[in-house]
mmCIF file of C-alpha atoms in Angstrom:
data_model
loop_
_atom_site.group_PDB
_atom_site.id
_atom_site.type_symbol
_atom_site.label_atom_id
_atom_site.label_comp_id
_atom_site.label_asym_id
_atom_site.label_seq_id
_atom_site.Cartn_x
_atom_site.Cartn_y
_atom_site.Cartn_z
ATOM 1 C CA MET A 1 0.012 0.005 0.004
ATOM 2 C CA THR A 2 1.151 3.556 -0.740
ATOM 3 C CA LYS A 3 2.560 5.262 2.362
ATOM 4 C CA LEU A 4 2.620 9.009 2.871
ATOM 5 C CA ASP A 5 5.189 10.690 5.108
ATOM 6 C CA LEU A 6 3.451 13.647 6.725
ATOM 7 C CA THR A 7 6.744 14.763 8.287
ATOM 8 C CA ALA A 8 8.099 15.557 4.827
ATOM 9 C CA THR A 9 8.048 19.143 3.609
ATOM 10 C CA SER A 10 4.846 20.271 1.953
ATOM 11 C CA PRO A 11 6.506 20.394 -1.538
ATOM 12 C CA GLU A 12 7.868 16.863 -1.017
ATOM 13 C CA LEU A 13 4.450 15.692 0.082
ATOM 14 C CA THR A 14 2.849 17.398 -2.936
ATOM 15 C CA ALA A 15 5.101 15.431 -5.304
ATOM 16 C CA ALA A 16 4.266 12.220 -3.469
ATOM 17 C CA LEU A 17 0.534 12.916 -3.752
ATOM 18 C CA VAL A 18 0.828 13.681 -7.469
ATOM 19 C CA ASP A 19 2.564 10.348 -8.007
ATOM 20 C CA VAL A 20 -0.516 8.477 -6.740
ATOM 21 C CA SER A 21 -2.953 8.532 -9.645
ATOM 22 C CA SER A 22 -6.417 9.514 -8.404
ATOM 23 C CA VAL A 23 -8.567 10.318 -11.420
ATOM 24 C CA SER A 24 -12.170 10.903 -10.338
ATOM 25 C CA GLY A 25 -13.733 7.608 -9.337
ATOM 26 C CA THR A 26 -10.379 5.909 -8.703
ATOM 27 C CA GLU A 27 -9.309 7.656 -5.482
ATOM 28 C CA GLU A 28 -9.325 4.547 -3.250
ATOM 29 C CA GLU A 29 -5.536 4.067 -3.179
ATOM 30 C CA LEU A 30 -4.909 7.681 -2.253
ATOM 31 C CA ALA A 31 -7.794 7.759 0.267
ATOM 32 C CA ASP A 32 -6.338 4.606 1.892
ATOM 33 C CA ALA A 33 -2.941 6.276 2.149
ATOM 34 C CA VAL A 34 -4.396 9.489 3.589
ATOM 35 C CA GLU A 35 -6.487 7.565 6.152
ATOM 36 C CA ALA A 36 -3.544 5.474 7.242
ATOM 37 C CA ALA A 37 -1.198 8.469 7.539
ATOM 38 C CA LEU A 38 -3.652 10.557 9.594
ATOM 39 C CA SER A 39 -4.629 7.633 11.855
ATOM 40 C CA ALA A 40 -1.087 7.584 13.212
ATOM 41 C CA TYR A 41 -1.689 10.874 15.055
ATOM 42 C CA GLY A 42 -3.381 10.566 18.437
ATOM 43 C CA HIS A 43 -4.669 14.139 18.488
ATOM 44 C CA LEU A 44 -6.935 13.428 15.513
ATOM 45 C CA LYS A 45 -10.222 11.547 15.291
ATOM 46 C CA VAL A 46 -10.353 10.016 11.824
ATOM 47 C CA PHE A 47 -13.506 9.028 9.933
ATOM 48 C CA ARG A 48 -13.941 7.386 6.516
ATOM 49 C CA HIS A 49 -16.986 7.822 4.296
ATOM 50 C CA GLY A 50 -16.436 6.079 0.974
ATOM 51 C CA ASN A 51 -13.250 7.631 -0.380
ATOM 52 C CA THR A 52 -13.627 10.753 1.737
ATOM 53 C CA VAL A 53 -11.425 11.035 4.817
ATOM 54 C CA VAL A 54 -12.234 13.344 7.720
ATOM 55 C CA ALA A 55 -9.827 14.143 10.580
ATOM 56 C CA ARG A 56 -10.860 16.326 13.523
ATOM 57 C CA THR A 57 -9.338 17.774 16.642
ATOM 58 C CA ASP A 58 -11.620 17.781 19.676
ATOM 59 C CA LEU A 59 -10.022 20.165 22.167
ATOM 60 C CA GLY A 60 -13.122 22.020 23.315
ATOM 61 C CA ARG A 61 -12.072 25.269 21.663
ATOM 62 C CA ALA A 62 -14.539 28.152 21.375
ATOM 63 C CA GLU A 63 -14.479 27.942 17.569
ATOM 64 C CA ARG A 64 -14.263 25.204 14.976
ATOM 65 C CA ILE A 65 -13.082 25.820 11.437
ATOM 66 C CA VAL A 66 -12.954 23.529 8.407
ATOM 67 C CA ILE A 67 -10.108 23.033 5.939
ATOM 68 C CA ALA A 68 -11.108 21.010 2.868
ATOM 69 C CA GLY A 69 -9.514 19.763 -0.335
ATOM 70 C CA HIS A 70 -10.377 17.221 -3.010
ATOM 71 C CA LEU A 71 -8.216 14.198 -3.747
ATOM 72 C CA ASP A 72 -9.287 13.599 -7.333
ATOM 73 C CA THR A 73 -7.937 14.870 -10.643
ATOM 74 C CA VAL A 74 -9.128 15.065 -14.216
ATOM 75 C CA PRO A 75 -7.999 12.188 -16.549
ATOM 76 C CA LEU A 76 -4.320 11.609 -17.276
ATOM 77 C CA ASN A 77 -2.795 13.456 -20.214
ATOM 78 C CA GLY A 78 0.776 12.215 -20.336
ATOM 79 C CA ASN A 79 1.592 14.183 -17.164
ATOM 80 C CA LEU A 80 2.606 11.563 -14.620
ATOM 81 C CA PRO A 81 4.851 11.025 -12.673
ATOM 82 C CA SER A 82 5.610 14.353 -11.014
ATOM 83 C CA ARG A 83 8.671 16.392 -11.977
ATOM 84 C CA ARG A 84 10.420 19.046 -9.863
ATOM 85 C CA ALA A 85 12.464 21.736 -11.595
ATOM 86 C CA ASP A 86 13.297 25.392 -11.013
ATOM 87 C CA GLY A 87 11.156 25.638 -7.903
ATOM 88 C CA LEU A 88 8.069 24.163 -9.596
ATOM 89 C CA ILE A 89 6.281 20.852 -9.204
ATOM 90 C CA HIS A 90 4.846 19.619 -12.481
ATOM 91 C CA GLY A 91 2.309 16.853 -12.926
ATOM 92 C CA LEU A 92 -1.365 15.896 -12.956
ATOM 93 C CA GLY A 93 -3.154 17.548 -10.037
ATOM 94 C CA ALA A 94 -0.105 19.483 -8.857
ATOM 95 C CA CYS A 95 -2.034 22.733 -9.137
ATOM 96 C CA ASP A 96 -5.596 21.372 -8.849
ATOM 97 C CA MET A 97 -5.213 20.648 -6.036
ATOM 98 C CA LYS A 98 -2.644 18.323 -4.499
ATOM 99 C CA GLY A 99 -0.510 21.276 -3.393
ATOM 100 C CA GLY A 100 -3.458 22.418 -1.281
ATOM 101 C CA VAL A 101 -4.086 18.865 -0.038
ATOM 102 C CA ALA A 102 -0.438 18.611 1.040
ATOM 103 C CA VAL A 103 -0.801 21.787 3.054
ATOM 104 C CA GLY A 104 -3.928 20.436 4.762
ATOM 105 C CA LEU A 105 -2.279 17.112 5.572
ATOM 106 C CA ARG A 106 0.806 18.796 7.003
ATOM 107 C CA LEU A 107 -1.307 21.020 9.249
ATOM 108 C CA ALA A 108 -3.422 18.086 10.404
ATOM 109 C CA ALA A 109 -0.355 16.080 11.337
ATOM 110 C CA THR A 110 1.740 18.776 12.958
ATOM 111 C CA LEU A 111 -0.768 21.015 14.751
ATOM 112 C CA ALA A 112 -1.663 19.021 17.841
ATOM 113 C CA ASP A 113 -2.747 22.079 19.825
ATOM 114 C CA PRO A 114 -4.335 24.636 17.431
ATOM 115 C CA ASN A 115 -6.075 27.719 18.809
ATOM 116 C CA ARG A 116 -9.317 26.591 17.146
ATOM 117 C CA ASP A 117 -10.673 23.100 16.716
ATOM 118 C CA VAL A 118 -10.143 22.033 13.114
ATOM 119 C CA THR A 119 -11.977 19.624 10.832
ATOM 120 C CA TYR A 120 -9.863 18.503 7.868
ATOM 121 C CA ILE A 121 -11.815 16.995 4.966
ATOM 122 C CA PHE A 122 -10.112 15.248 2.021
ATOM 123 C CA TYR A 123 -12.840 14.185 -0.406
ATOM 124 C CA ASP A 124 -13.368 12.427 -3.709
ATOM 125 C CA CYS A 125 -15.129 13.066 -7.029
ATOM 126 C CA GLU A 126 -15.047 16.889 -7.089
ATOM 127 C CA GLU A 127 -14.226 17.035 -10.795
ATOM 128 C CA ILE A 128 -17.315 15.142 -11.986
ATOM 129 C CA GLU A 129 -21.095 15.165 -11.528
ATOM 130 C CA ALA A 130 -22.364 16.728 -8.322
ATOM 131 C CA GLU A 131 -24.195 13.651 -6.989
ATOM 132 C CA ARG A 132 -20.863 11.752 -6.741
ATOM 133 C CA ASN A 133 -19.036 14.584 -4.983
ATOM 134 C CA GLY A 134 -17.694 13.339 -1.637
ATOM 135 C CA LEU A 135 -18.373 16.629 0.103
ATOM 136 C CA PHE A 136 -21.962 16.611 -1.193
ATOM 137 C CA LYS A 137 -22.440 13.050 0.067
ATOM 138 C CA LEU A 138 -20.998 13.981 3.439
ATOM 139 C CA SER A 139 -23.347 16.964 3.688
ATOM 140 C CA ARG A 140 -26.239 14.537 3.261
ATOM 141 C CA SER A 141 -25.044 11.712 5.542
ATOM 142 C CA ASN A 142 -23.113 13.616 8.230
ATOM 143 C CA PRO A 143 -23.756 17.357 7.919
ATOM 144 C CA GLU A 144 -22.412 17.899 11.438
ATOM 145 C CA LEU A 145 -18.912 17.142 10.110
ATOM 146 C CA LEU A 146 -19.108 20.258 7.936
ATOM 147 C CA GLU A 147 -20.119 22.541 10.783
ATOM 148 C CA GLY A 148 -17.889 25.463 11.794
ATOM 149 C CA VAL A 149 -17.675 29.215 12.004
ATOM 150 C CA PHE A 150 -15.548 29.423 8.850
ATOM 151 C CA ALA A 151 -14.196 27.164 6.090
ATOM 152 C CA VAL A 152 -11.186 27.278 3.804
ATOM 153 C CA VAL A 153 -11.403 25.308 0.551
ATOM 154 C CA MET A 154 -7.863 24.932 -0.733
ATOM 155 C CA GLU A 155 -8.601 25.418 -4.418
ATOM 156 C CA PRO A 156 -5.744 27.045 -6.334
ATOM 157 C CA SER A 157 -5.934 30.825 -6.000
ATOM 158 C CA ASN A 158 -2.335 32.020 -6.423
ATOM 159 C CA ALA A 159 -2.121 32.073 -2.593
ATOM 160 C CA VAL A 160 -4.643 34.945 -2.548
ATOM 161 C CA VAL A 161 -8.046 34.787 -0.877
ATOM 162 C CA GLU A 162 -10.881 34.342 -3.369
ATOM 163 C CA ALA A 163 -14.094 34.764 -1.442
ATOM 164 C CA GLY A 164 -17.405 33.021 -2.031
ATOM 165 C CA CYS A 165 -18.263 31.843 -5.515
ATOM 166 C CA GLN A 166 -20.740 32.443 -8.298
ATOM 167 C CA GLY A 167 -23.801 30.311 -8.810
ATOM 168 C CA THR A 168 -24.234 28.518 -12.115
ATOM 169 C CA MET A 169 -27.331 27.501 -14.060
ATOM 170 C CA ARG A 170 -27.630 25.835 -17.424
ATOM 171 C CA ILE A 171 -30.797 26.054 -19.458
ATOM 172 C CA GLU A 172 -32.028 24.992 -22.884
ATOM 173 C CA VAL A 173 -34.159 27.403 -24.876
ATOM 174 C CA THR A 174 -36.098 25.512 -27.518
ATOM 175 C CA THR A 175 -37.769 26.835 -30.653
ATOM 176 C CA ARG A 176 -40.154 24.733 -32.667
ATOM 177 C CA GLY A 177 -41.324 24.922 -36.254
ATOM 178 C CA GLU A 178 -42.675 22.667 -38.986
ATOM 179 C CA ARG A 179 -40.684 20.517 -41.361
ATOM 180 C CA ALA A 180 -40.890 21.087 -45.094
ATOM 181 C CA HIS A 181 -38.836 20.470 -48.186
ATOM 182 C CA SER A 182 -36.311 23.316 -48.452
ATOM 183 C CA ALA A 183 -37.403 23.829 -52.091
ATOM 184 C CA ARG A 184 -40.851 24.671 -50.738
ATOM 185 C CA SER A 185 -39.807 26.320 -47.482
ATOM 186 C CA TRP A 186 -42.957 28.436 -47.350
ATOM 187 C CA MET A 187 -44.819 25.241 -46.525
ATOM 188 C CA GLY A 188 -43.010 24.963 -43.158
ATOM 189 C CA ARG A 189 -41.604 27.078 -40.312
ATOM 190 C CA ASN A 190 -37.851 27.188 -39.723
ATOM 191 C CA ALA A 191 -37.015 26.538 -36.031
ATOM 192 C CA ILE A 192 -33.400 27.629 -36.478
ATOM 193 C CA HIS A 193 -34.484 30.996 -37.865
ATOM 194 C CA ALA A 194 -36.794 31.360 -34.868
ATOM 195 C CA ALA A 195 -33.778 30.998 -32.592
ATOM 196 C CA GLY A 196 -32.422 34.268 -33.980
ATOM 197 C CA ASP A 197 -34.401 36.219 -31.386
ATOM 198 C CA VAL A 198 -32.856 34.081 -28.615
ATOM 199 C CA LEU A 199 -29.391 35.004 -29.811
ATOM 200 C CA ALA A 200 -30.394 38.649 -30.227
ATOM 201 C CA ARG A 201 -31.553 38.792 -26.603
ATOM 202 C CA LEU A 202 -28.253 37.272 -25.483
ATOM 203 C CA ALA A 203 -26.243 39.764 -27.549
ATOM 204 C CA ALA A 204 -28.196 42.685 -26.058
ATOM 205 C CA TYR A 205 -28.073 41.382 -22.486
ATOM 206 C CA GLU A 206 -26.199 43.542 -19.957
ATOM 207 C CA PRO A 207 -24.950 41.394 -17.058
ATOM 208 C CA ARG A 208 -25.011 42.748 -13.502
ATOM 209 C CA ARG A 209 -21.987 43.825 -11.496
ATOM 210 C CA VAL A 210 -22.887 43.129 -7.887
ATOM 211 C CA PRO A 211 -20.955 44.463 -4.857
ATOM 212 C CA ILE A 212 -20.943 42.086 -1.840
ATOM 213 C CA ASP A 213 -18.688 42.583 1.197
ATOM 214 C CA GLY A 214 -16.583 45.068 -0.774
ATOM 215 C CA LEU A 215 -16.091 42.629 -3.694
ATOM 216 C CA GLU A 216 -17.572 43.002 -7.160
ATOM 217 C CA TYR A 217 -19.049 39.864 -8.697
ATOM 218 C CA ARG A 218 -19.506 40.050 -12.452
ATOM 219 C CA GLU A 219 -22.325 37.941 -13.875
ATOM 220 C CA GLY A 220 -22.441 36.386 -17.322
ATOM 221 C CA LEU A 221 -25.081 34.970 -19.658
ATOM 222 C CA ASN A 222 -23.807 33.135 -22.693
ATOM 223 C CA ALA A 223 -24.830 30.667 -25.361
ATOM 224 C CA VAL A 224 -22.537 27.666 -25.038
ATOM 225 C CA GLY A 225 -24.082 25.442 -27.673
ATOM 226 C CA ILE A 226 -26.733 25.237 -30.381
ATOM 227 C CA SER A 227 -28.267 22.229 -32.090
ATOM 228 C CA GLY A 228 -30.828 21.789 -34.838
ATOM 229 C CA GLY A 229 -31.296 20.555 -38.340
ATOM 230 C CA VAL A 230 -32.555 17.401 -40.030
ATOM 231 C CA ALA A 231 -30.951 17.153 -43.451
ATOM 232 C CA GLY A 232 -29.533 19.379 -46.136
ATOM 233 C CA ASN A 233 -32.895 19.641 -47.889
ATOM 234 C CA VAL A 234 -35.257 19.862 -44.939
ATOM 235 C CA VAL A 235 -36.567 22.926 -43.111
ATOM 236 C CA PRO A 236 -35.887 22.058 -39.450
ATOM 237 C CA ASP A 237 -38.691 21.827 -36.931
ATOM 238 C CA LEU A 238 -36.551 21.986 -33.786
ATOM 239 C CA CYS A 239 -33.643 24.088 -32.522
ATOM 240 C CA THR A 240 -32.136 24.202 -29.038
ATOM 241 C CA VAL A 241 -29.800 26.886 -27.678
ATOM 242 C CA SER A 242 -27.820 25.820 -24.597
ATOM 243 C CA ILE A 243 -27.126 28.726 -22.255
ATOM 244 C CA ASN A 244 -24.979 29.096 -19.112
ATOM 245 C CA TYR A 245 -25.784 31.752 -16.513
ATOM 246 C CA ARG A 246 -23.180 32.664 -13.892
ATOM 247 C CA PHE A 247 -24.856 34.655 -11.165
ATOM 248 C CA ALA A 248 -23.740 36.563 -8.075
ATOM 249 C CA PRO A 249 -24.127 34.695 -4.784
ATOM 250 C CA ASN A 250 -26.771 37.090 -3.450
ATOM 251 C CA ARG A 251 -29.209 35.624 -5.997
ATOM 252 C CA SER A 252 -30.828 32.274 -5.159
ATOM 253 C CA GLU A 253 -31.303 29.482 -7.666
ATOM 254 C CA ALA A 254 -35.041 30.190 -7.724
ATOM 255 C CA GLU A 255 -34.376 33.885 -8.386
ATOM 256 C CA ALA A 256 -31.874 32.981 -11.096
ATOM 257 C CA GLU A 257 -34.405 30.719 -12.808
ATOM 258 C CA ALA A 258 -37.117 33.383 -12.573
ATOM 259 C CA HIS A 259 -34.742 35.925 -14.124
ATOM 260 C CA LEU A 260 -33.912 33.627 -17.050
ATOM 261 C CA ARG A 261 -37.552 32.903 -17.702
ATOM 262 C CA GLU A 262 -38.156 36.662 -17.796
ATOM 263 C CA VAL A 263 -35.238 37.216 -20.205
ATOM 264 C CA PHE A 264 -36.538 34.487 -22.547
ATOM 265 C CA GLU A 265 -40.237 35.126 -22.049
ATOM 266 C CA GLY A 266 -42.253 33.577 -24.858
ATOM 267 C CA PHE A 267 -39.798 30.731 -25.379
ATOM 268 C CA GLU A 268 -39.718 27.199 -24.048
ATOM 269 C CA VAL A 269 -37.127 27.140 -21.219
ATOM 270 C CA THR A 270 -35.803 23.992 -19.491
ATOM 271 C CA VAL A 271 -33.317 24.059 -16.588
ATOM 272 C CA THR A 272 -30.777 21.280 -17.102
ATOM 273 C CA ASP A 273 -28.264 21.960 -14.303
ATOM 274 C CA SER A 274 -28.030 24.298 -11.338
ATOM 275 C CA ALA A 275 -25.812 25.025 -8.339
ATOM 276 C CA PRO A 276 -26.085 27.902 -5.856
ATOM 277 C CA GLY A 277 -23.417 30.505 -5.244
ATOM 278 C CA GLY A 278 -21.575 30.942 -1.981
ATOM 279 C CA LEU A 279 -21.631 34.199 -0.039
ATOM 280 C CA PRO A 280 -18.164 35.382 1.076
ATOM 281 C CA GLY A 281 -19.080 36.240 4.659
ATOM 282 C CA LEU A 282 -15.996 38.406 5.035
ATOM 283 C CA GLU A 283 -17.692 40.425 7.770
ATOM 284 C CA ARG A 284 -17.732 37.417 10.121
ATOM 285 C CA PRO A 285 -15.141 37.600 12.955
ATOM 286 C CA ALA A 286 -13.464 34.299 11.971
ATOM 287 C CA ALA A 287 -13.126 35.453 8.355
ATOM 288 C CA ALA A 288 -11.722 38.839 9.431
ATOM 289 C CA ALA A 289 -9.142 37.098 11.617
ATOM 290 C CA PHE A 290 -8.157 34.895 8.710
ATOM 291 C CA LEU A 291 -7.774 37.834 6.342
ATOM 292 C CA GLN A 292 -5.686 39.716 8.890
ATOM 293 C CA VAL A 293 -3.157 36.894 9.017
ATOM 294 C CA VAL A 294 -3.184 35.951 5.328
ATOM 295 C CA GLY A 295 -2.996 39.553 4.139
ATOM 296 C CA GLY A 296 -3.400 40.789 0.598
ATOM 297 C CA GLU A 297 -6.506 42.090 -1.102
ATOM 298 C CA PRO A 298 -9.317 39.502 -1.298
ATOM 299 C CA LYS A 299 -10.880 38.876 -4.673
ATOM 300 C CA PRO A 300 -14.266 37.530 -5.745
ATOM 301 C CA LYS A 301 -14.299 33.975 -7.051
ATOM 302 C CA PHE A 302 -15.389 33.860 -10.686
ATOM 303 C CA GLY A 303 -16.560 30.317 -11.113
ATOM 304 C CA TRP A 304 -18.227 27.694 -8.921
ATOM 305 C CA THR A 305 -16.454 25.808 -6.143
ATOM 306 C CA ASP A 306 -17.439 23.765 -3.107
ATOM 307 C CA VAL A 307 -17.514 26.862 -0.914
ATOM 308 C CA ALA A 308 -21.178 26.971 -2.016
ATOM 309 C CA ARG A 309 -21.845 23.739 -0.081
ATOM 310 C CA PHE A 310 -20.653 25.406 3.112
ATOM 311 C CA SER A 311 -22.673 28.532 2.356
ATOM 312 C CA LEU A 312 -25.832 26.400 2.155
ATOM 313 C CA LEU A 313 -25.095 25.239 5.706
ATOM 314 C CA GLY A 314 -24.575 28.784 6.918
ATOM 315 C CA VAL A 315 -20.782 28.488 7.061
ATOM 316 C CA PRO A 316 -18.925 31.346 5.353
ATOM 317 C CA ALA A 317 -16.072 30.052 3.205
ATOM 318 C CA VAL A 318 -13.212 31.199 1.005
ATOM 319 C CA ASN A 319 -10.954 29.665 -1.607
ATOM 320 C CA TYR A 320 -7.309 29.810 -0.635
ATOM 321 C CA GLY A 321 -4.542 27.604 -2.008
ATOM 322 C CA PRO A 322 -1.315 27.441 -3.945
ATOM 323 C CA GLY A 323 -1.252 27.431 -7.744
ATOM 324 C CA ASP A 324 -2.701 29.403 -10.627
ATOM 325 C CA PRO A 325 -6.331 28.380 -11.327
ATOM 326 C CA LEU A 326 -5.731 29.109 -15.020
ATOM 327 C CA LEU A 327 -3.388 26.085 -15.076
ATOM 328 C CA ALA A 328 -5.992 23.702 -13.680
ATOM 329 C CA HIS A 329 -6.763 20.773 -16.007
ATOM 330 C CA LYS A 330 -3.938 21.703 -18.411
ATOM 331 C CA GLN A 331 -1.370 19.112 -19.424
ATOM 332 C CA GLU A 332 1.443 21.421 -18.345
ATOM 333 C CA GLU A 333 -0.057 22.271 -14.940
ATOM 334 C CA PHE A 334 2.401 23.028 -12.154
ATOM 335 C CA VAL A 335 2.511 24.608 -8.698
ATOM 336 C CA PRO A 336 5.295 26.803 -7.305
ATOM 337 C CA GLU A 337 6.946 25.282 -4.236
ATOM 338 C CA ALA A 338 7.175 28.750 -2.654
ATOM 339 C CA GLU A 339 3.398 29.170 -2.805
ATOM 340 C CA ILE A 340 2.832 25.800 -1.134
ATOM 341 C CA GLU A 341 5.182 26.791 1.689
ATOM 342 C CA GLN A 342 3.616 30.252 1.937
ATOM 343 C CA CYS A 343 0.069 28.873 2.269
ATOM 344 C CA GLU A 344 1.203 26.396 4.914
ATOM 345 C CA GLN A 345 3.002 29.047 6.953
ATOM 346 C CA ARG A 346 0.137 31.523 6.835
ATOM 347 C CA LEU A 347 -2.446 28.963 7.856
ATOM 348 C CA ARG A 348 -0.138 27.726 10.602
ATOM 349 C CA THR A 349 0.182 31.282 11.910
ATOM 350 C CA TRP A 350 -3.594 31.727 11.816
ATOM 351 C CA LEU A 351 -4.113 28.531 13.797
ATOM 352 C CA THR A 352 -1.424 29.194 16.406
ATOM 353 C CA ALA A 353 -1.243 32.987 16.905
#
């Protein structure tokens, strides 16, 4: 069985984690190694739920915080094993997000007496459909394990706090017509032509810029696909425009859906996927204390992350981890060793000061 040395430096541990392939759905080997490594430390209570591993201190502190990171990666792309060069760690998952997982594991192992009780969650299946997400499953089976006054999800953020996250909703707007021979097109109604008004509304749409806790979230509404057509000599009777809406976290899923139905009033609208945003909660005392230690200017998170799951439970959360999110899922992804060490040191200071 793979063994992890949690006394190694966080960059060394990152490389070791990268070398254990853990494509979504195949995390068992890595989860076994994480569980075994954490179980060696008497100050931690370790739980296993599928391929999600939870380790908790139970010191009776006045506050409990959560540090979470996913174990899985996207599929291999000729980028294993890891490679270290010029202060960078290259390899699948190095940036997204085994550098962050290494930081979490190091803190769990070496902080026996933190100033706050800490729940560390290392979960599976983040990169695929929501119903398989380990954090989602845990929120259904054992929501008490996600409780705390504040949560840090160690998604890559260039070692800068990215607060909250946008919600996302996907819809299909369908236009219908009547088939006819294209030589006698006046005998039918062209569904693709009818979709022109859908595209016109999208082109004219002005997305909101929403200030929350001093951060500006920029929304977006975009066509991401279009399908229709029967044959080269047939007037089509069906056309579907696929649209993605990224909305600020102060708008609920129900409000987002109502807004889209208003934008596309008169058309057939079907919601195909939806996830709520996550409010930053930077005004909370625990978040303020975290920002004071971490420093820098917090930024809004453009995109969806698992901080939204904590927000649904009333736990404010931020994204904070080593690595450039623009490198996530790329073949050439890497993480700077200095950022891994910086994140570890800042979190250590926060939990011991």
